[in-house]
mmCIF file of C-alpha atoms in Angstrom:
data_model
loop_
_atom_site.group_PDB
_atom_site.id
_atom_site.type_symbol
_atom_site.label_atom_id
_atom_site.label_comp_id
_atom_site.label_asym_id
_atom_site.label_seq_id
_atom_site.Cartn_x
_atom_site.Cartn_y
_atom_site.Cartn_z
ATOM 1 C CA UNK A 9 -61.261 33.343 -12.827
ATOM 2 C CA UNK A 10 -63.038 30.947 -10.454
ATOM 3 C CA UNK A 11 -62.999 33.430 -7.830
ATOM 4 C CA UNK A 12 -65.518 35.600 -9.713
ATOM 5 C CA UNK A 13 -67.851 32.701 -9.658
ATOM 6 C CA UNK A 14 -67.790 31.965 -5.921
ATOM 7 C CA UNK A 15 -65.757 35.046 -3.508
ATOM 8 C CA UNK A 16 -67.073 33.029 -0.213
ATOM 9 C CA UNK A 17 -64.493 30.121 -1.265
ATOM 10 C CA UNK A 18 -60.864 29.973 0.608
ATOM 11 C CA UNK A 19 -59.145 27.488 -1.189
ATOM 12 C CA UNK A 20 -57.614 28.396 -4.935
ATOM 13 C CA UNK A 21 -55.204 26.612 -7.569
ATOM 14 C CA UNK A 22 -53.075 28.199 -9.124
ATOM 15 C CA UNK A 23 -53.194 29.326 -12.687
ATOM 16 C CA UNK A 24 -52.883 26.731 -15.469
ATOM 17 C CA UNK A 25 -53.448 23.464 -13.028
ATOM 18 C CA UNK A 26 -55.324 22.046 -14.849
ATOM 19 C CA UNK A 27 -53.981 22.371 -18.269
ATOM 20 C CA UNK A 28 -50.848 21.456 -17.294
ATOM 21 C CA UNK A 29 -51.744 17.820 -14.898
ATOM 22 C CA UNK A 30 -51.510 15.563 -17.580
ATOM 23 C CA UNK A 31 -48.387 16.568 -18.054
ATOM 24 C CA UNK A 32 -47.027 16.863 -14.453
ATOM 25 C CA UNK A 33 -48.532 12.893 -14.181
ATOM 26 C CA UNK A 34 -46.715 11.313 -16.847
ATOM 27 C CA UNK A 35 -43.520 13.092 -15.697
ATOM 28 C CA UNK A 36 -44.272 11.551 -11.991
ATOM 29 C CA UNK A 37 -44.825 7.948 -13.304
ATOM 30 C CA UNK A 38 -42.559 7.983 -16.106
ATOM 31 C CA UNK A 39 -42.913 6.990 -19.755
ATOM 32 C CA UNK A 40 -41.965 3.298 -18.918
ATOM 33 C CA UNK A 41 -44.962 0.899 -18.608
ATOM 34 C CA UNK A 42 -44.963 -0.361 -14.793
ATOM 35 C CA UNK A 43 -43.721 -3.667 -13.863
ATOM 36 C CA UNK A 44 -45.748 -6.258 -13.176
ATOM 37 C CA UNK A 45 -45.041 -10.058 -13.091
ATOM 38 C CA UNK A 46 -46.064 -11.998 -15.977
ATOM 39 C CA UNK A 47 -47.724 -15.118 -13.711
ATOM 40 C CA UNK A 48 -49.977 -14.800 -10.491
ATOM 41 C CA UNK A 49 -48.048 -15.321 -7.112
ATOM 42 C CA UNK A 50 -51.206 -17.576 -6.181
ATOM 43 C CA UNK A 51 -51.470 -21.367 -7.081
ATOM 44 C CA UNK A 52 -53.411 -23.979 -5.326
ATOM 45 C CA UNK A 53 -51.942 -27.826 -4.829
ATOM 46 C CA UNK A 54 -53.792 -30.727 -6.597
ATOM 47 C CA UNK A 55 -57.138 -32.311 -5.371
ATOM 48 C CA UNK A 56 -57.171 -29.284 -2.752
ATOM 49 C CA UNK A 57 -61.073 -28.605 -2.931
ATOM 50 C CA UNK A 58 -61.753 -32.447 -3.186
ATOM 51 C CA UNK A 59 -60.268 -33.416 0.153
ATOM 52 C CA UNK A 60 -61.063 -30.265 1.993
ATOM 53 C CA UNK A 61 -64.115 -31.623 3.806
ATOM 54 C CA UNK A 62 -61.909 -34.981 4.878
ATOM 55 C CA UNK A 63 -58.795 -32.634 5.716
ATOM 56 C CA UNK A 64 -60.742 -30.268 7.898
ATOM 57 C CA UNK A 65 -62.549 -33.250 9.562
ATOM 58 C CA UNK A 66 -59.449 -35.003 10.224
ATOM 59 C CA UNK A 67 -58.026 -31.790 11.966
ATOM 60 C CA UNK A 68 -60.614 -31.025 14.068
ATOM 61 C CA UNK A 69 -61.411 -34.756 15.403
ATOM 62 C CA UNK A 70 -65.431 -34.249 15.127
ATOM 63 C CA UNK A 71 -67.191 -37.114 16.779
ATOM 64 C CA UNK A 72 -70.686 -38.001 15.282
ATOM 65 C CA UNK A 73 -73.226 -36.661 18.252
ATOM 66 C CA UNK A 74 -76.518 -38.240 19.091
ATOM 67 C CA UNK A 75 -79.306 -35.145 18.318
ATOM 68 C CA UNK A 76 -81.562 -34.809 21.515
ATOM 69 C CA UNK A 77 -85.173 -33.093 20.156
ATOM 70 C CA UNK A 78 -85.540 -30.056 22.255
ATOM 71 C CA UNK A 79 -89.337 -30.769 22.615
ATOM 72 C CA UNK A 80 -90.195 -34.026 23.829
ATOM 73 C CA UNK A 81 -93.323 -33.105 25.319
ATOM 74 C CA UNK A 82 -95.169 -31.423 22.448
ATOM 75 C CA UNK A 83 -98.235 -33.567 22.126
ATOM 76 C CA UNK A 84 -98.986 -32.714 25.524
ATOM 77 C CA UNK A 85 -98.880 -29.060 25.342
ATOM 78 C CA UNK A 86 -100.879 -29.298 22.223
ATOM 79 C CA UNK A 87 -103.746 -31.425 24.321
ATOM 80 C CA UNK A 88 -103.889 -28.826 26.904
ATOM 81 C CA UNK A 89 -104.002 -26.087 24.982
ATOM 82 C CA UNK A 90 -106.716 -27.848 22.794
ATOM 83 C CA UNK A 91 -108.440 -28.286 25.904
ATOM 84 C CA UNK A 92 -108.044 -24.918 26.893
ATOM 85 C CA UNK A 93 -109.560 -23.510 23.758
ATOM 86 C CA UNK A 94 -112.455 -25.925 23.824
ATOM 87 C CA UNK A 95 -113.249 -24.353 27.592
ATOM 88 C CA UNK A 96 -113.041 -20.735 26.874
ATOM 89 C CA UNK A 97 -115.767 -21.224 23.800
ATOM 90 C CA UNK A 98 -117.950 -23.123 26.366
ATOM 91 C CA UNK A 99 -117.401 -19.791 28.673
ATOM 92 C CA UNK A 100 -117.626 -17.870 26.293
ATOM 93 C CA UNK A 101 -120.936 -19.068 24.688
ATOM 94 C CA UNK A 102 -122.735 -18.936 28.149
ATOM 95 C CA UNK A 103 -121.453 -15.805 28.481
ATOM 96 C CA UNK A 104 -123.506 -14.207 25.615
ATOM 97 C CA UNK A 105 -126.896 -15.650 27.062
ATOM 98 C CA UNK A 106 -127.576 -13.086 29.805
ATOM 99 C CA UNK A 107 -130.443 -10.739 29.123
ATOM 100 C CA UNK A 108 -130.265 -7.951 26.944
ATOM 101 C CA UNK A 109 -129.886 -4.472 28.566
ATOM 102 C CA UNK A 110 -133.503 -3.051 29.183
ATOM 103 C CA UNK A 111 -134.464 0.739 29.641
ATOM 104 C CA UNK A 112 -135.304 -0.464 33.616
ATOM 105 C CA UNK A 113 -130.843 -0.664 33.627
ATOM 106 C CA UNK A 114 -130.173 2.786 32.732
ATOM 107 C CA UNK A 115 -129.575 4.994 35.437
ATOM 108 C CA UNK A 116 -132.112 8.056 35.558
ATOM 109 C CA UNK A 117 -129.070 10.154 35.233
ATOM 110 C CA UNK A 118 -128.329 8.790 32.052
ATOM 111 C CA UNK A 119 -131.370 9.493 30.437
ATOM 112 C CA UNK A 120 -131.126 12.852 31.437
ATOM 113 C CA UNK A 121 -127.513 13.302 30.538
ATOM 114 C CA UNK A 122 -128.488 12.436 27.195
ATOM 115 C CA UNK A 123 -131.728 14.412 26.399
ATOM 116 C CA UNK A 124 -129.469 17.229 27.396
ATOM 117 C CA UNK A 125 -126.735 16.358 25.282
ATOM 118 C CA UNK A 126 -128.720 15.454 21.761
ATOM 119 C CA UNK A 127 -130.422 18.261 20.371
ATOM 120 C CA UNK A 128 -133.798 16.972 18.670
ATOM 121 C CA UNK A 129 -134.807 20.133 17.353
ATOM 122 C CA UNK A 130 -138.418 19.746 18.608
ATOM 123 C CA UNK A 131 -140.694 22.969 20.561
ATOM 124 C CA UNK A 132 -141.412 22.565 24.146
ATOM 125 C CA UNK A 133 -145.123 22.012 22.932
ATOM 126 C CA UNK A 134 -144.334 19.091 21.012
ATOM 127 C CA UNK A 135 -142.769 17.576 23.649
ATOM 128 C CA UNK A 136 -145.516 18.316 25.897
ATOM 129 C CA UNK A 137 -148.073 16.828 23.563
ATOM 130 C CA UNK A 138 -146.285 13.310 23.818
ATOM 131 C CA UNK A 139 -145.761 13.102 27.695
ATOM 132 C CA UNK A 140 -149.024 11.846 29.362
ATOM 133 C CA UNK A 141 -150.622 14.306 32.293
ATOM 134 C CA UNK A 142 -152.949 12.405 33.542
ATOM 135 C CA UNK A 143 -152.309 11.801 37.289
ATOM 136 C CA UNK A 144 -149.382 14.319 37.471
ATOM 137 C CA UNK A 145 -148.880 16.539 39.864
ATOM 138 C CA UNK A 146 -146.624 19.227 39.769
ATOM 139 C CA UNK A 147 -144.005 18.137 42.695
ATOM 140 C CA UNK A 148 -143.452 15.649 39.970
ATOM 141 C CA UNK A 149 -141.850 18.459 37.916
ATOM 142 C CA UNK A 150 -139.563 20.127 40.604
ATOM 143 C CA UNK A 151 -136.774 19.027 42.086
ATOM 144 C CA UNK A 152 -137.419 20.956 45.175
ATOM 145 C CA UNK A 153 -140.496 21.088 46.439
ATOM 146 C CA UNK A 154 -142.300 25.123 47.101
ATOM 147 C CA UNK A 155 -142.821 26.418 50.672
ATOM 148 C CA UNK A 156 -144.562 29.140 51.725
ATOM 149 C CA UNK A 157 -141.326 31.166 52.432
ATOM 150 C CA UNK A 158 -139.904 30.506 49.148
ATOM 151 C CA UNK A 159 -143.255 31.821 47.774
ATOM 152 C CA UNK A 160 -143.584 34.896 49.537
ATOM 153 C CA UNK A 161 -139.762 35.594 49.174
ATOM 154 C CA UNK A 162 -140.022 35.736 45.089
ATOM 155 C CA UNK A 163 -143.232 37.282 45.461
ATOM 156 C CA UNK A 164 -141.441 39.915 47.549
ATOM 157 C CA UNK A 165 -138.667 40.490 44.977
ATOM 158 C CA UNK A 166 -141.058 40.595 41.906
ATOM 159 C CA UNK A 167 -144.333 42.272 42.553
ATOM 160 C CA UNK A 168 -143.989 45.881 43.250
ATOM 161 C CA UNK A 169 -147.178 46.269 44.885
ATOM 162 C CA UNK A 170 -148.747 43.452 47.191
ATOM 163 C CA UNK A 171 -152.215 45.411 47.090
ATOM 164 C CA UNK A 172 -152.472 44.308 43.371
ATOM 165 C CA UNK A 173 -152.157 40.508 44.325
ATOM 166 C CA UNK A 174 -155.414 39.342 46.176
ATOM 167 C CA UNK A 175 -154.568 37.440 49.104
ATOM 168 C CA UNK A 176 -156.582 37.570 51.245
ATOM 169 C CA UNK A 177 -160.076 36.141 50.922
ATOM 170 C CA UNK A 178 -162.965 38.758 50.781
ATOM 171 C CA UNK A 179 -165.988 37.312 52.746
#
């Protein structure tokens, strides 16, 4: 029957083991109550716990010792270190009096970097409106500055027809 229940498992009893182990105990013991002795096998002599410090003293031959402090010098590593702690706050308070960082410090790349990085969601005009023009020129604008080559080059690859474009002056 406990096959049905589980057909992946090897090991099996056979039938009635279980009804039937009771039974097969008690025959393997006996009826007879097992023998024990009536008094423990264990006693202890008299006084045994009251002279069992004395007793293992006496055995062993323990001298009193003289205790040596492992840290004579304990005060003194306390003074330094007090005076150690009193310098660093000294340093560390003259430290914190240099200036304050000033927009002069930060690199022009920096600014840049992070003009191009934040988006502040404002038109080109805007922008315009707020930078002041007066005495700009624009070389001040352009990283490289505009030849006559350069000019005549994109001129050349835009314009389809030069005769539109009046270059030349009409006197």
């Amino acid at each position: 029957m406990m096959n049905e229940f589980n057909k992946n498992n090897p090991f099996k009893t056979p039938d009635g083991y279980f009804e039937k182990l009771s039974e097969s105990l008690k025959d393997a013991v006996g009826h007879e109550a097992p023998k024990l002795p009536k008094e423990d096998g264990f006693a202890l002599p008299d006084g045994y716990f009251e002279n069992l410090h004395s007793n293992i003293r006496h055995k062993l031959n323990v001298k009193e010792t003289k205790v040596v402090q492992l840290h004579p010098f304990k005060k003194y590593y306390m003074a330094a270190a007090s005076v150690a702690a009193l310098f660093l706050l000294v340093l560390g308070l003259n430290w914190n009096t240099e200036q304050q960082p000033s927009w002069d410090d930060l690199a022009n790349s920096e600014i840049d970097s992070y003009f191009e990085n934040n988006d502040f969601e404002l038109p080109s005009y805007e922008i315009a409106e707020e930078i002041p023009v007066d005495g700009m020129e624009i070389s001040d604008f352009l990283n490289t500055q505009l030849n006559d080559a350069h000019i005549v080059d994109y001129l050349d690859e835009n314009i389809d027809d030069f005769d539109d474009l009046n270059l030349e002056d009409e006197e």
